[in-house]
Amino acid sequence: MLILHCPYCGVSAEETEFAPGGEAHIKRFGPGASDEEFRDYLFARENPKGVHFERWRHAYGCGKWFHAARCTVTLEVFGTYPAQTTEPPQAIRDAISAKRPGWSWREFE
Amino acid sequence: MTRYSAFAVAREALSYHTGWGRAWRAPEPKKRYDVIIVGAGGHGLATAYYLGRNFGITNVAILEKGWLGGGNTGRNTTIIRSNYLQDSSSAIFEKARSLYEGLSQDLNYNVMFSPRGCLMLAQTQHEVRGYQRTAHANALQGVETEWIGPERVKELVPIINIDGPRYPVLGALWQARAGTARHDAVAWGYARACSDMGMDIIQNCEVTGIRRDGGKVVGVSTTRGEIDCDKLGLVVAGHSGVLARMAGFRLPIESVALQALVSEPVKPCIDVVVMANTVHGYMSQSDKGELVIGGGTDAFNNYSQRGSFHHIEHTMAALIETFPIISRLKMLRQWGGIVDMTGDRSPILSKTPVENIFINCGWGTGGFKAIPGSGWAFAELMAKGQSPLAEEFSLDRFTEGRFIDESVAAGVAH
Ligand SMILES: Cc1cc2nc3c(=O)[nH]c(=O)nc-3n(C[C@H](O)[C@H](O)[C@H](O)COP(=O)(O)OP(=O)(O)OC[C@H]3O[C@@H](n4cnc5c(N)ncnc54)[C@H](O)[C@@H]3O)c2cc1C
Ligand SMILES: [Zn+2]
């Protein structure tokens, strides 16, 4: 059972109060993109064994989307942050580095 | 290898059964093989078996990070059926189901295939239409299935409650030739036959890197040293993304946990497999008398081989409404496996961006039933560069938008 913290309304609650929304920080491709770019945008996923960034929605709370940094092996949550960003904030990256030195995820580290 | 037979059992009895040899060897890895298969689950072992049996390729190693059959193959609820909607799915699943019928003889190993029949309940009007459509599709595909009404369901499954208040049973898609098999025996039977052909099954050997030269695979790095190969087959289910990353590409796959559980053993009370997709649960009874129960997956990425408790609660709530008789049963064990989910809920049997690396994955929540057919097709793909059964399941389909959509067809896939 995961405990997640909603960065908007400040509630920490069990995962049943939230809805998972898949990989975060996906770059959108649209008209003019190559077939490969569009395929990757739609389907290719990091699916890492370890540090992962993903989207969650506080479905049975404030209803808002946010991001979480989480380990897919231990299910430890390193931190959550508002979704209005294209990359994880420094504080979150530092929190991960403290526990998983040398981690990397796509272009982030 | 000693042939297993009634005569052999009688003969060995004379020496108090101390004379049985090991079912497969435990060799040291060689420097080089023609083909390396990563992952000794059902699909990897079946691939190796048909490489040898159908194509005479036996200089093969199967590398396994844990013990053979210890992944999803040894964790699944063993439902075997082939009543899929799309033609390409039905073709490979029906090939597998028909191979299961003769598998014990073929392998000289009792895989306990039990064609007891499988019911997929329709509990909403939408499902009624969906399953009637599947029944028609199956008729055209030459897969024997039948749409049956609620009275017939009650006849087949006396313990079912067909007029529940919320989701009454409106009928079912019935496949009489569907059933179950012993999961471990499938892995063990293939392993024994592979070892007998001279193939090396190397356990406790984790692949940690994939060596390439000019866009072509040359070998793997493992916890037991470097091993070279001409061709490499990745058959690692939930770990497909990890292996793909080692080879420098990404996959349209997410790994999530799927759980199952069994009850305390009871007297025989249900002799078919029942799947209730709307309420999200399915059940059959093992030879030991345990009710074997499964449900849905978690929706977030997970490599922990544990799932969230609320899924079990949800599944049990649904099954108790469907089978009120089980409400006082105690549950004995619960476990999870990491399943590899594609967007269209269909598998991938394909060449990859790296020459001579082939991948067989994406079987997700429903690949046990496919093991013989998948091994058959993937061996052909690896040996000859193409296979009619595998063709539609290539990675290209995600670039071309040529999906094999079974998620709509199945709701829950097992
Ligand atoms: C709870 C549950 C219930 C299920 N119920 C059904 C069902 O009723 N019917 C059905 O048809 N299907 C079912 N499935 C799905 C089915 O179990 C799988 O699709 C199938 O077993 C996959 O087989 P596999 O050989 O591809 O994978 P696995 O059996 O998982 O084998 C892959 C192997 O690769 C190994 N490996 C991974 N990484 C490495 C590495 N780096 N180096 C070396 N080895 C590695 C693993 O240790 C593992 O042994 C269920 C699955 C689960 C989890
Ligand atoms: Zn909130």
Coordinates of C-alpha atoms and ligand atoms in Angstrom, one line a residue:
Chain A
M1 CA 0.0 0.0 0.0
L2 CA 1.4 3.3 -1.1
I3 CA 1.0 6.5 0.9
L4 CA 1.1 9.6 -1.3
H5 CA 1.1 13.2 -0.4
C6 CA -1.0 15.6 -2.5
P7 CA 1.1 18.8 -3.1
Y8 CA -2.0 20.9 -3.7
C9 CA -4.3 20.2 -0.7
G10 CA -1.6 18.8 1.6
V11 CA -3.3 15.5 2.3
S12 CA -1.3 12.4 2.8
A13 CA -3.5 9.4 2.0
E14 CA -3.5 5.7 0.9
E15 CA -3.2 4.9 -2.8
T16 CA -7.0 4.1 -3.0
E17 CA -7.6 7.8 -2.8
F18 CA -5.5 8.4 -5.9
A19 CA -5.5 7.3 -9.5
P20 CA -2.3 6.5 -11.2
G21 CA -1.7 8.2 -14.6
G22 CA 1.4 6.7 -16.0
E23 CA 4.8 8.1 -16.9
A24 CA 5.5 11.8 -16.3
H25 CA 7.4 14.5 -18.3
I26 CA 6.5 13.0 -21.7
K27 CA 7.2 15.4 -24.5
R28 CA 4.3 15.9 -26.8
F29 CA 4.6 15.4 -30.5
G30 CA 1.8 16.3 -33.0
P31 CA 1.5 17.4 -36.6
G32 CA 4.8 17.5 -38.4
A33 CA 6.4 14.8 -36.2
S34 CA 8.0 11.8 -37.7
D35 CA 6.3 8.4 -37.4
E36 CA 9.0 7.4 -34.9
E37 CA 8.6 10.5 -32.7
F38 CA 4.8 10.1 -32.6
R39 CA 5.1 6.4 -31.8
D40 CA 7.5 7.0 -29.0
Y41 CA 5.4 9.8 -27.6
L42 CA 2.3 7.5 -27.6
F43 CA 3.8 4.2 -26.7
A44 CA 7.5 3.9 -25.8
R45 CA 8.0 4.0 -22.0
E46 CA 11.0 4.1 -19.6
N47 CA 9.4 1.4 -17.4
P48 CA 12.5 1.5 -15.2
K49 CA 13.4 -0.9 -12.4
G50 CA 14.2 1.7 -9.8
V51 CA 13.7 5.5 -9.8
H52 CA 10.6 6.5 -11.7
F53 CA 8.7 9.7 -12.3
E54 CA 5.0 9.4 -12.8
R55 CA 1.6 11.2 -12.8
W56 CA -1.1 10.7 -10.2
R57 CA -4.4 12.3 -9.6
H58 CA -6.0 13.0 -6.3
A59 CA -9.1 11.4 -7.6
Y60 CA -11.1 11.2 -4.4
G61 CA -9.8 14.5 -3.0
C62 CA -9.1 17.8 -4.7
G63 CA -9.2 16.1 -8.1
K64 CA -5.9 17.6 -9.3
W65 CA -3.0 16.0 -11.2
F66 CA 0.5 16.0 -9.6
H67 CA 3.8 14.2 -10.1
A68 CA 5.5 11.6 -7.9
A69 CA 9.1 10.4 -7.8
R70 CA 9.0 6.7 -6.7
C71 CA 11.1 3.6 -6.6
T72 CA 9.4 0.8 -8.6
V73 CA 11.4 -1.9 -6.6
T74 CA 10.9 -0.8 -3.0
L75 CA 7.8 1.3 -3.7
E76 CA 9.4 4.1 -1.6
V77 CA 8.0 7.6 -2.6
F78 CA 10.9 10.1 -2.7
G79 CA 8.5 13.1 -3.0
T80 CA 5.6 14.6 -4.9
Y81 CA 5.4 18.0 -6.7
P82 CA 2.9 20.0 -8.7
A83 CA 2.4 19.0 -12.4
Q84 CA 3.0 22.5 -13.8
T85 CA 6.6 21.8 -14.7
T86 CA 8.6 20.0 -17.5
E87 CA 11.2 18.6 -15.2
P88 CA 11.6 17.4 -11.6
P89 CA 12.5 20.3 -9.2
Q90 CA 16.0 20.3 -7.6
A91 CA 14.7 19.5 -4.1
I92 CA 13.1 16.3 -5.4
R93 CA 16.3 15.3 -7.3
D94 CA 18.3 15.9 -4.2
A95 CA 16.0 13.8 -2.2
I96 CA 16.5 11.0 -4.7
S97 CA 20.3 11.4 -4.7
A98 CA 20.4 11.1 -0.9
K99 CA 18.9 7.6 -1.2
R100 CA 19.9 6.4 -4.7
P101 CA 23.3 8.0 -5.4
G102 CA 24.1 8.0 -9.2
W103 CA 20.5 7.6 -10.3
S104 CA 19.4 8.8 -13.8
W105 CA 16.1 8.8 -15.6
R106 CA 16.0 9.9 -19.3
E107 CA 18.0 13.1 -19.4
F108 CA 17.6 13.9 -15.7
E109 CA 20.1 13.0 -12.9
Chain B
M1 CA 17.4 -39.7 -20.1
T2 CA 15.1 -42.3 -18.5
R3 CA 11.7 -42.4 -20.3
Y4 CA 8.9 -41.9 -17.8
S5 CA 6.3 -44.6 -18.1
A6 CA 4.2 -46.9 -15.9
F7 CA 6.8 -49.6 -16.5
A8 CA 9.6 -47.3 -15.3
V9 CA 7.6 -46.5 -12.1
A10 CA 7.2 -50.2 -11.4
R11 CA 10.9 -50.9 -12.1
E12 CA 12.1 -48.0 -9.9
A13 CA 9.8 -49.2 -7.1
L14 CA 12.1 -52.3 -6.8
S15 CA 14.9 -50.0 -5.7
Y16 CA 12.6 -47.9 -3.5
H17 CA 12.7 -45.0 -6.0
T18 CA 16.3 -44.1 -5.3
G19 CA 17.4 -44.7 -8.9
W20 CA 15.7 -41.8 -10.6
G21 CA 18.2 -39.5 -12.4
R22 CA 17.9 -35.7 -12.4
A23 CA 15.4 -34.3 -14.9
W24 CA 17.9 -31.8 -16.4
R25 CA 21.6 -31.2 -16.2
A26 CA 23.3 -28.2 -14.4
P27 CA 26.1 -27.4 -16.8
E28 CA 28.8 -24.6 -16.6
P29 CA 28.3 -22.0 -19.3
K30 CA 30.3 -22.5 -22.5
K31 CA 32.2 -19.6 -24.2
R32 CA 29.8 -19.5 -27.1
Y33 CA 26.4 -20.7 -28.4
D34 CA 24.6 -20.4 -31.7
V35 CA 21.5 -19.1 -29.8
I36 CA 21.1 -17.7 -26.3
I37 CA 17.7 -17.4 -24.8
V38 CA 17.4 -15.1 -21.8
G39 CA 14.7 -16.2 -19.4
A40 CA 13.8 -19.8 -18.4
G41 CA 10.1 -19.3 -18.1
G42 CA 7.6 -21.2 -20.2
H43 CA 8.1 -19.1 -23.2
G44 CA 11.9 -19.1 -23.2
L45 CA 12.0 -22.9 -22.6
A46 CA 9.4 -23.6 -25.3
T47 CA 11.3 -21.5 -27.8
A48 CA 14.5 -23.4 -27.1
Y49 CA 12.6 -26.7 -27.4
Y50 CA 11.0 -25.9 -30.8
L51 CA 14.4 -24.5 -32.1
G52 CA 15.7 -28.0 -31.5
R53 CA 12.7 -30.1 -32.4
N54 CA 11.6 -28.2 -35.5
F55 CA 14.8 -26.7 -36.8
G56 CA 17.6 -28.9 -35.4
I57 CA 19.3 -26.0 -33.7
T58 CA 20.6 -27.4 -30.4
N59 CA 23.7 -25.4 -29.6
V60 CA 21.5 -23.3 -27.3
A61 CA 21.8 -21.9 -23.8
I62 CA 18.9 -20.7 -21.7
L63 CA 20.0 -18.2 -19.1
E64 CA 17.9 -17.7 -16.0
K65 CA 18.6 -15.2 -13.2
G66 CA 16.7 -17.2 -10.6
W67 CA 15.4 -20.8 -10.9
L68 CA 13.6 -22.1 -14.0
G69 CA 9.9 -21.5 -14.0
G70 CA 10.2 -19.1 -11.0
G71 CA 8.8 -16.1 -12.8
N72 CA 5.2 -15.6 -14.0
T73 CA 5.1 -19.2 -15.3
G74 CA 5.2 -20.5 -11.7
R75 CA 2.9 -17.8 -10.4
N76 CA 0.0 -17.9 -12.8
T77 CA -3.5 -19.3 -12.4
T78 CA -3.1 -21.6 -15.4
I79 CA -6.2 -20.8 -17.5
I80 CA -5.8 -22.1 -21.0
R81 CA -8.3 -20.9 -23.7
S82 CA -8.3 -19.6 -27.2
N83 CA -11.5 -17.7 -27.6
Y84 CA -10.0 -14.4 -28.6
L85 CA -11.6 -11.8 -30.9
Q86 CA -8.9 -10.9 -33.5
D87 CA -7.8 -13.5 -36.1
S88 CA -4.1 -13.2 -35.4
S89 CA -4.7 -13.7 -31.6
S90 CA -7.0 -16.7 -32.2
A91 CA -4.4 -18.2 -34.5
I92 CA -1.5 -18.3 -32.1
F93 CA -3.6 -19.0 -29.0
E94 CA -5.5 -21.9 -30.7
K95 CA -2.2 -23.3 -32.0
A96 CA -1.0 -23.2 -28.3
R97 CA -4.2 -24.8 -27.0
S98 CA -4.0 -27.6 -29.6
L99 CA -0.4 -28.3 -28.8
Y100 CA -1.3 -28.5 -25.1
E101 CA -3.6 -31.4 -25.9
G102 CA -0.6 -33.5 -27.0
L103 CA 2.0 -32.0 -24.9
S104 CA 2.3 -34.7 -22.2
Q105 CA 3.0 -37.3 -24.9
D106 CA 5.3 -35.0 -26.9
L107 CA 7.4 -34.2 -23.9
N108 CA 7.1 -37.5 -22.1
Y109 CA 6.1 -35.4 -19.1
N110 CA 2.7 -35.2 -17.5
V111 CA 1.7 -31.5 -17.7
M112 CA -1.7 -32.4 -16.4
F113 CA -3.6 -30.6 -19.1
S114 CA -7.2 -30.7 -18.1
P115 CA -9.7 -29.6 -20.8
R116 CA -12.4 -29.0 -18.3
G117 CA -14.0 -26.0 -20.2
C118 CA -14.0 -22.3 -19.5
L119 CA -16.9 -19.9 -19.1
M120 CA -16.7 -16.2 -19.6
L121 CA -19.8 -14.7 -17.9
A122 CA -21.8 -11.9 -19.5
Q123 CA -23.2 -9.8 -16.7
T124 CA -24.1 -6.6 -18.7
Q125 CA -25.9 -6.1 -22.0
H126 CA -22.7 -4.8 -23.4
E127 CA -20.9 -8.1 -22.5
V128 CA -23.7 -10.1 -24.1
R129 CA -23.2 -8.4 -27.4
G130 CA -19.4 -8.6 -27.1
Y131 CA -19.3 -12.3 -26.4
Q132 CA -21.9 -13.1 -29.1
R133 CA -19.6 -11.3 -31.5
T134 CA -16.6 -13.2 -30.2
A135 CA -18.6 -16.5 -30.7
H136 CA -19.3 -15.6 -34.3
A137 CA -15.7 -14.5 -34.8
N138 CA -14.5 -17.8 -33.3
A139 CA -16.8 -19.8 -35.6
L140 CA -15.2 -18.1 -38.6
Q141 CA -11.7 -18.7 -37.2
G142 CA -12.4 -22.4 -36.7
V143 CA -12.2 -22.1 -32.9
E144 CA -14.9 -24.1 -31.2
T145 CA -16.9 -21.9 -28.8
E146 CA -20.5 -21.4 -28.0
W147 CA -22.8 -18.7 -26.6
I148 CA -25.0 -20.2 -23.9
G149 CA -27.8 -18.9 -21.8
P150 CA -28.0 -18.5 -18.0
E151 CA -29.8 -21.9 -17.4
R152 CA -27.0 -23.7 -19.1
V153 CA -24.5 -21.7 -17.0
K154 CA -26.2 -22.9 -13.8
E155 CA -26.1 -26.5 -15.1
L156 CA -22.4 -26.3 -15.7
V157 CA -21.7 -24.4 -12.4
P158 CA -24.3 -25.4 -9.8
I159 CA -22.6 -23.2 -7.1
I160 CA -23.1 -20.0 -9.1
N161 CA -25.6 -17.3 -8.2
I162 CA -27.1 -16.4 -11.6
D163 CA -29.6 -13.8 -10.4
G164 CA -27.5 -11.6 -8.2
P165 CA -29.2 -8.2 -7.7
R166 CA -26.5 -6.0 -9.3
Y167 CA -24.9 -8.2 -12.0
P168 CA -27.2 -11.1 -12.9
V169 CA -25.6 -13.7 -15.2
L170 CA -27.1 -13.1 -18.6
G171 CA -25.2 -15.9 -20.4
A172 CA -21.7 -16.9 -21.2
L173 CA -19.1 -17.6 -23.8
W174 CA -18.3 -21.3 -23.4
Q175 CA -15.2 -23.0 -24.7
A176 CA -15.5 -26.7 -23.9
R177 CA -11.9 -27.5 -24.9
A178 CA -10.4 -24.8 -22.7
G179 CA -9.0 -25.7 -19.3
T180 CA -6.0 -25.7 -17.1
A181 CA -2.6 -27.4 -16.8
R182 CA 0.1 -27.7 -14.1
H183 CA 2.2 -24.6 -14.5
D184 CA 5.5 -26.0 -13.0
A185 CA 5.2 -29.2 -15.1
V186 CA 5.0 -27.2 -18.3
A187 CA 8.3 -25.5 -17.4
W188 CA 9.9 -28.7 -16.1
G189 CA 8.7 -30.8 -19.1
Y190 CA 10.2 -28.4 -21.6
A191 CA 13.4 -28.0 -19.5
R192 CA 13.9 -31.8 -19.4
A193 CA 13.4 -32.1 -23.1
C194 CA 15.8 -29.2 -23.9
S195 CA 18.4 -30.6 -21.6
D196 CA 18.0 -34.0 -23.3
M197 CA 18.7 -32.4 -26.7
G198 CA 22.0 -31.2 -25.3
M199 CA 21.0 -27.6 -24.6
D200 CA 22.4 -25.9 -21.5
I201 CA 19.9 -24.4 -19.0
I202 CA 22.0 -22.2 -16.7
Q203 CA 20.2 -21.1 -13.6
N204 CA 21.4 -18.4 -11.1
C205 CA 22.9 -16.6 -14.2
E206 CA 21.6 -13.0 -14.6
V207 CA 22.2 -11.2 -17.8
T208 CA 23.7 -7.8 -16.9
G209 CA 24.7 -6.4 -20.3
I210 CA 24.2 -7.0 -24.0
R211 CA 27.4 -6.7 -26.1
R212 CA 27.0 -5.3 -29.6
D213 CA 29.3 -4.6 -32.5
G214 CA 28.2 -2.4 -35.4
G215 CA 24.4 -2.7 -34.6
K216 CA 24.7 -6.4 -34.2
V217 CA 24.6 -8.6 -31.1
V218 CA 27.8 -10.5 -30.3
G219 CA 27.1 -11.8 -26.8
V220 CA 26.0 -11.1 -23.2
S221 CA 27.6 -10.3 -19.9
T222 CA 26.3 -12.3 -17.1
T223 CA 26.9 -12.9 -13.4
R224 CA 28.7 -16.1 -14.5
G225 CA 30.9 -14.4 -17.1
E226 CA 30.8 -13.3 -20.7
I227 CA 29.1 -15.6 -23.2
D228 CA 29.1 -15.1 -27.0
C229 CA 26.2 -15.9 -29.4
D230 CA 25.0 -15.5 -33.0
K231 CA 21.4 -14.9 -32.1
L232 CA 19.8 -13.6 -28.9
G233 CA 16.2 -14.1 -27.8
L234 CA 14.9 -12.0 -24.9
V235 CA 12.0 -13.8 -23.2
V236 CA 11.9 -12.1 -19.8
A237 CA 8.2 -11.0 -19.4
G238 CA 8.2 -8.2 -16.7
H239 CA 11.9 -7.5 -17.2
S240 CA 11.6 -6.9 -20.9
G241 CA 12.1 -3.2 -20.5
V242 CA 15.3 -3.8 -18.4
L243 CA 16.8 -6.0 -21.1
A244 CA 15.7 -3.7 -23.9
R245 CA 17.5 -0.9 -22.2
M246 CA 20.7 -3.0 -22.1
A247 CA 20.4 -3.4 -25.8
G248 CA 19.7 0.4 -26.3
F249 CA 16.1 0.6 -27.2
R250 CA 12.7 1.2 -25.5
L251 CA 9.5 -0.8 -25.6
P252 CA 5.8 0.0 -25.6
I253 CA 5.5 -1.9 -22.3
E254 CA 4.8 -1.1 -18.7
S255 CA 5.5 -3.7 -15.9
V256 CA 2.8 -4.0 -13.2
A257 CA 1.9 -6.4 -10.5
L258 CA -0.8 -9.0 -10.9
Q259 CA -1.9 -11.1 -7.9
A260 CA -3.5 -14.4 -7.3
L261 CA -4.6 -16.4 -4.2
V262 CA -5.8 -19.8 -3.2
S263 CA -8.2 -20.9 -0.5
E264 CA -7.9 -23.8 1.9
P265 CA -8.6 -27.1 0.1
V266 CA -12.2 -28.2 0.0
K267 CA -14.1 -31.1 -1.6
P268 CA -14.7 -30.8 -5.4
C269 CA -17.3 -28.1 -6.0
I270 CA -16.5 -26.6 -9.4
D271 CA -15.2 -28.5 -12.4
V272 CA -14.9 -25.7 -14.9
V273 CA -13.1 -22.4 -15.1
V274 CA -15.3 -19.3 -14.5
M275 CA -14.2 -15.8 -15.5
A276 CA -16.3 -12.9 -14.5
N277 CA -14.8 -9.9 -16.3
T278 CA -17.2 -7.2 -15.4
V279 CA -16.9 -7.7 -11.7
H280 CA -13.2 -8.6 -12.1
G281 CA -12.6 -12.0 -10.8
Y282 CA -12.1 -15.6 -11.9
M283 CA -12.0 -19.0 -10.2
S284 CA -11.2 -22.6 -10.7
Q285 CA -10.5 -25.6 -8.4
S286 CA -7.1 -27.3 -8.3
D287 CA -6.6 -31.0 -8.0
K288 CA -5.7 -30.5 -4.3
G289 CA -9.1 -28.8 -3.8
E290 CA -7.9 -25.2 -3.4
L291 CA -9.9 -22.6 -5.1
V292 CA -7.5 -20.7 -7.4
I293 CA -8.5 -17.1 -7.7
G294 CA -7.3 -14.1 -9.6
G295 CA -8.4 -10.6 -10.5
G296 CA -7.0 -7.4 -11.8
T297 CA -3.6 -5.7 -12.0
D298 CA -2.3 -2.7 -10.2
A299 CA -2.2 0.3 -12.4
F300 CA 1.3 1.6 -11.5
N301 CA 4.7 0.4 -12.4
N302 CA 6.0 -2.2 -10.0
Y303 CA 8.9 -4.7 -9.9
S304 CA 8.3 -5.8 -6.3
Q305 CA 6.3 -9.0 -7.0
R306 CA 3.7 -7.8 -4.5
G307 CA 0.5 -6.1 -5.3
S308 CA -1.9 -3.8 -3.4
F309 CA -4.2 -5.3 -0.9
H310 CA -7.3 -3.5 -2.1
H311 CA -7.2 -5.5 -5.4
I312 CA -7.6 -8.7 -3.5
E313 CA -10.5 -7.3 -1.5
H314 CA -12.2 -6.1 -4.7
T315 CA -11.7 -9.6 -6.3
M316 CA -13.1 -11.4 -3.3
A317 CA -16.1 -9.1 -3.0
A318 CA -17.0 -9.8 -6.6
L319 CA -16.5 -13.6 -6.3
I320 CA -18.5 -13.9 -3.1
E321 CA -21.5 -12.2 -4.9
T322 CA -21.0 -14.7 -7.7
F323 CA -20.4 -17.7 -5.6
P324 CA -22.1 -17.1 -2.2
I325 CA -21.0 -20.6 -1.0
I326 CA -17.4 -19.4 -0.7
S327 CA -18.0 -16.6 1.7
R328 CA -16.7 -18.5 4.8
L329 CA -13.6 -20.0 3.1
K330 CA -10.2 -19.0 4.5
M331 CA -7.6 -17.9 2.0
L332 CA -4.3 -19.7 2.4
R333 CA -1.7 -18.0 0.2
Q334 CA -1.4 -14.8 -1.9
W335 CA 1.4 -13.9 -4.3
G336 CA 2.2 -11.6 -7.2
G337 CA 4.0 -11.6 -10.5
I338 CA 5.3 -8.8 -12.6
V339 CA 3.4 -8.7 -15.9
D340 CA 4.4 -6.9 -19.1
M341 CA 1.5 -4.9 -20.5
T342 CA 1.3 -3.5 -24.0
G343 CA -1.2 -0.8 -25.0
D344 CA -3.3 -3.2 -27.2
R345 CA -3.0 -6.1 -24.7
S346 CA -1.4 -8.2 -27.3
P347 CA 2.1 -9.7 -27.3
I348 CA 5.2 -8.8 -29.1
L349 CA 7.1 -11.4 -31.1
S350 CA 9.5 -9.5 -33.2
K351 CA 12.9 -8.5 -34.5
T352 CA 14.4 -5.5 -32.8
P353 CA 16.4 -2.5 -33.8
V354 CA 19.6 -4.5 -33.0
E355 CA 20.4 -7.2 -35.6
N356 CA 20.0 -10.8 -34.4
I357 CA 18.2 -9.7 -31.2
F358 CA 14.7 -11.0 -31.1
I359 CA 12.1 -10.3 -28.4
N360 CA 9.1 -12.3 -27.2
C361 CA 7.1 -10.3 -24.5
G362 CA 4.0 -8.4 -23.8
W363 CA 2.0 -11.6 -22.8
G364 CA 1.0 -9.6 -19.8
T365 CA -1.7 -11.3 -17.7
G366 CA -2.5 -14.0 -20.1
G367 CA 0.5 -15.8 -21.6
F368 CA 0.5 -19.2 -19.8
K369 CA -2.1 -20.5 -22.3
A370 CA 0.1 -19.4 -25.1
I371 CA 3.4 -21.1 -24.2
P372 CA 3.5 -23.9 -26.8
G373 CA 2.2 -21.7 -29.6
S374 CA 4.5 -18.8 -28.7
G375 CA 7.5 -21.1 -28.5
W376 CA 6.6 -22.6 -31.8
A377 CA 6.3 -19.3 -33.6
F378 CA 9.2 -17.6 -31.9
A379 CA 11.5 -20.5 -32.7
E380 CA 10.5 -20.2 -36.4
L381 CA 11.1 -16.4 -36.3
M382 CA 14.5 -16.8 -34.8
A383 CA 15.5 -19.7 -37.1
K384 CA 14.1 -18.4 -40.4
G385 CA 13.7 -14.7 -39.8
Q386 CA 9.9 -14.9 -40.2
S387 CA 6.9 -16.8 -39.0
P388 CA 3.3 -16.6 -40.2
L389 CA 2.0 -16.9 -36.6
A390 CA 4.2 -14.2 -35.3
E391 CA 4.0 -11.8 -38.2
E392 CA 1.2 -9.5 -37.0
F393 CA 2.8 -9.3 -33.5
S394 CA 5.9 -7.3 -34.7
L395 CA 7.0 -4.1 -33.0
D396 CA 6.2 -2.2 -36.3
R397 CA 2.6 -2.3 -35.4
F398 CA 3.1 0.5 -32.9
T399 CA 4.6 2.7 -35.6
E400 CA 2.0 1.8 -38.2
G401 CA -1.1 1.9 -35.9
R402 CA -1.9 -1.7 -36.7
F403 CA -3.0 -2.7 -33.3
I404 CA -4.4 -6.1 -32.3
D405 CA -6.9 -4.8 -29.9
E406 CA -7.8 -7.5 -27.3
S407 CA -8.3 -5.1 -24.4
V408 CA -11.8 -4.2 -25.7
A409 CA -12.5 -7.9 -26.4
A410 CA -11.5 -9.3 -23.1
G411 CA -11.9 -6.6 -20.4
V412 CA -9.8 -8.8 -18.2
A413 CA -7.2 -10.9 -20.0
H414 CA -6.1 -14.3 -18.7
Ligands
LIG1 C1 -0.9 -13.9 -10.8 C2 -0.8 -14.2 -12.2 C3 -1.9 -15.0 -12.8 C4 -1.8 -15.3 -14.2 N1 -2.8 -16.1 -14.7 C5 -2.8 -16.5 -16.0 C6 -3.7 -17.4 -16.5 O1 -4.6 -17.9 -15.8 N2 -3.6 -17.8 -17.8 C7 -2.6 -17.4 -18.6 O2 -2.6 -17.8 -19.8 N3 -1.7 -16.5 -18.1 C8 -1.7 -16.1 -16.8 N4 -0.7 -15.2 -16.4 C9 0.3 -14.7 -17.3 C10 1.4 -15.7 -17.4 O3 1.9 -16.1 -16.2 C11 2.6 -15.1 -18.2 O4 2.1 -14.5 -19.4 C12 3.6 -16.2 -18.6 O5 3.8 -17.1 -17.6 C13 4.9 -15.5 -19.1 O6 5.8 -16.5 -19.3 P1 7.3 -16.0 -19.6 O7 8.1 -17.3 -19.9 O8 7.3 -15.0 -20.7 O9 7.8 -15.2 -18.3 P2 8.4 -15.7 -16.9 O10 7.8 -17.1 -16.5 O11 8.2 -14.6 -16.0 O12 9.9 -16.0 -17.3 C14 10.8 -15.0 -17.5 C15 12.1 -15.3 -16.8 O13 13.1 -14.4 -17.1 C16 14.0 -14.3 -16.0 N5 14.8 -13.1 -16.1 C17 14.4 -11.8 -16.0 N6 15.4 -11.0 -16.1 C18 16.5 -11.7 -16.4 C19 17.9 -11.5 -16.6 N7 18.4 -10.2 -16.6 N8 18.8 -12.5 -16.8 C20 18.3 -13.8 -16.8 N9 17.0 -14.1 -16.6 C21 16.1 -13.1 -16.4 C22 13.0 -14.3 -14.8 O14 13.7 -14.7 -13.6 C23 12.0 -15.3 -15.3 O15 12.2 -16.6 -14.8 C24 -0.7 -14.9 -15.0 C25 0.3 -14.1 -14.4 C26 0.3 -13.8 -13.1 C27 1.4 -13.0 -12.5
ZN2 ZN -5.3 16.9 -3.3

